[in-house]
PDB file of C-alpha atoms in Angstrom:
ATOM      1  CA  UNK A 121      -9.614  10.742   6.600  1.00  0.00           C
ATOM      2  CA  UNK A 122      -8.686   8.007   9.291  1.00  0.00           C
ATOM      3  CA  UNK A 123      -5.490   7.234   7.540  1.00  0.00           C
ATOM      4  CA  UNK A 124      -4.070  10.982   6.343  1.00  0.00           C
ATOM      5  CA  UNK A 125      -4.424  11.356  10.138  1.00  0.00           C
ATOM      6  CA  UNK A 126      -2.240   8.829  11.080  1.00  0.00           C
ATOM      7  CA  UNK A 127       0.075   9.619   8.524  1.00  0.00           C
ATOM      8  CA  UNK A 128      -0.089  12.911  10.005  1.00  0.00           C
ATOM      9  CA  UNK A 129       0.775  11.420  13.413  1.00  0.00           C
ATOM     10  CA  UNK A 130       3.522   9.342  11.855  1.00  0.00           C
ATOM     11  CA  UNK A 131       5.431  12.481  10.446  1.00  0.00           C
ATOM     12  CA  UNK A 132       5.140  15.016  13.528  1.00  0.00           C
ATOM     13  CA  UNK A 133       6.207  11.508  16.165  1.00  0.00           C
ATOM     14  CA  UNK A 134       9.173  10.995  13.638  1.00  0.00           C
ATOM     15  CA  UNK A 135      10.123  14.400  13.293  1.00  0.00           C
ATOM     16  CA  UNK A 136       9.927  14.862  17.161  1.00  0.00           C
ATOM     17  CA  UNK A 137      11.937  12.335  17.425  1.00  0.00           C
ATOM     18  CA  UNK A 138      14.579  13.619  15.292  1.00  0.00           C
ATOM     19  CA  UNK A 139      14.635  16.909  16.546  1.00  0.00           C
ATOM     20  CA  UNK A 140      15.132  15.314  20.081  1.00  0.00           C
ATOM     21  CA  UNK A 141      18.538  13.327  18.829  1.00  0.00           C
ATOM     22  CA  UNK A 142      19.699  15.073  16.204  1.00  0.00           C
ATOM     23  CA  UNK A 143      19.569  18.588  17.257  1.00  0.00           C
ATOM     24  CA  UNK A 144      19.443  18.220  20.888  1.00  0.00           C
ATOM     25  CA  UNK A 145      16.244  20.441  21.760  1.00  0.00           C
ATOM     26  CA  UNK A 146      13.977  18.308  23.809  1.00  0.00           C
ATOM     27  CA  UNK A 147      11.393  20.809  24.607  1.00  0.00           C
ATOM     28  CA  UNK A 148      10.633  21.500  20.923  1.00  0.00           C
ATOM     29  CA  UNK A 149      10.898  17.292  20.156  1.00  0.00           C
ATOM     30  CA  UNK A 150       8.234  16.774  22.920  1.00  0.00           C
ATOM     31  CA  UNK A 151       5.731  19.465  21.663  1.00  0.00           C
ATOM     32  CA  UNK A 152       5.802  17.738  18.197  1.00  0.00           C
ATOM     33  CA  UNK A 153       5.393  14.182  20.023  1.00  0.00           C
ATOM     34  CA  UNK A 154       2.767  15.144  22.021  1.00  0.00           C
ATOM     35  CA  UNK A 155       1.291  16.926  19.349  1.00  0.00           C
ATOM     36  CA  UNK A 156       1.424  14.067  16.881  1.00  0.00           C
ATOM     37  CA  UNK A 157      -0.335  12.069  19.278  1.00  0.00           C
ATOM     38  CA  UNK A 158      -3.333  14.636  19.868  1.00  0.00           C
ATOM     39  CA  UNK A 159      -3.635  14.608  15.541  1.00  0.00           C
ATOM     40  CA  UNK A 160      -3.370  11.012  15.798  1.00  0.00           C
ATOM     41  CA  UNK A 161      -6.677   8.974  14.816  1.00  0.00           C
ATOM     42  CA  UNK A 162      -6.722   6.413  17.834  1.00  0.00           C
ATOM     43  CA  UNK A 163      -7.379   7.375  21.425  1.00  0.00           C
ATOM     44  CA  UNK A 164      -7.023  10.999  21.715  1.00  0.00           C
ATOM     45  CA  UNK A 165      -7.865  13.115  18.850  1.00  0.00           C
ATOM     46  CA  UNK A 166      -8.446  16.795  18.683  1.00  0.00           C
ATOM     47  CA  UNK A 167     -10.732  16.560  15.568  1.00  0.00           C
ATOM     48  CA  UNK A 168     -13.013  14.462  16.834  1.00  0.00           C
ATOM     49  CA  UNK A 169     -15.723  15.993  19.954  1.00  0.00           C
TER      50      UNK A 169
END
């Protein structure tokens, strides 16, 4: 579960990323960054209590 997670993290972080250089809308790249790191499996995680 730990790593589908992550690789959950990975993808959202990546695509924020993307979204922030290639198509120039920051607000939308930061929601999926910041969301990627609430999925994420290490420090802050919103599936675990």
């Amino acid at each position: 579960m730990a790593t589908l997670l992550w690789l959950i993290a990975v993808v959202l972080v990546i695509a924020g990323i993307y979204v922030i250089l290639a198509r120039r809308d920051i607000l939308w790249g930061i929601v999926l960054i910041v969301l990627g790191f609430l999925v994420g499996p290490g420090g802050v995680s919103i599936f675990n209590p």
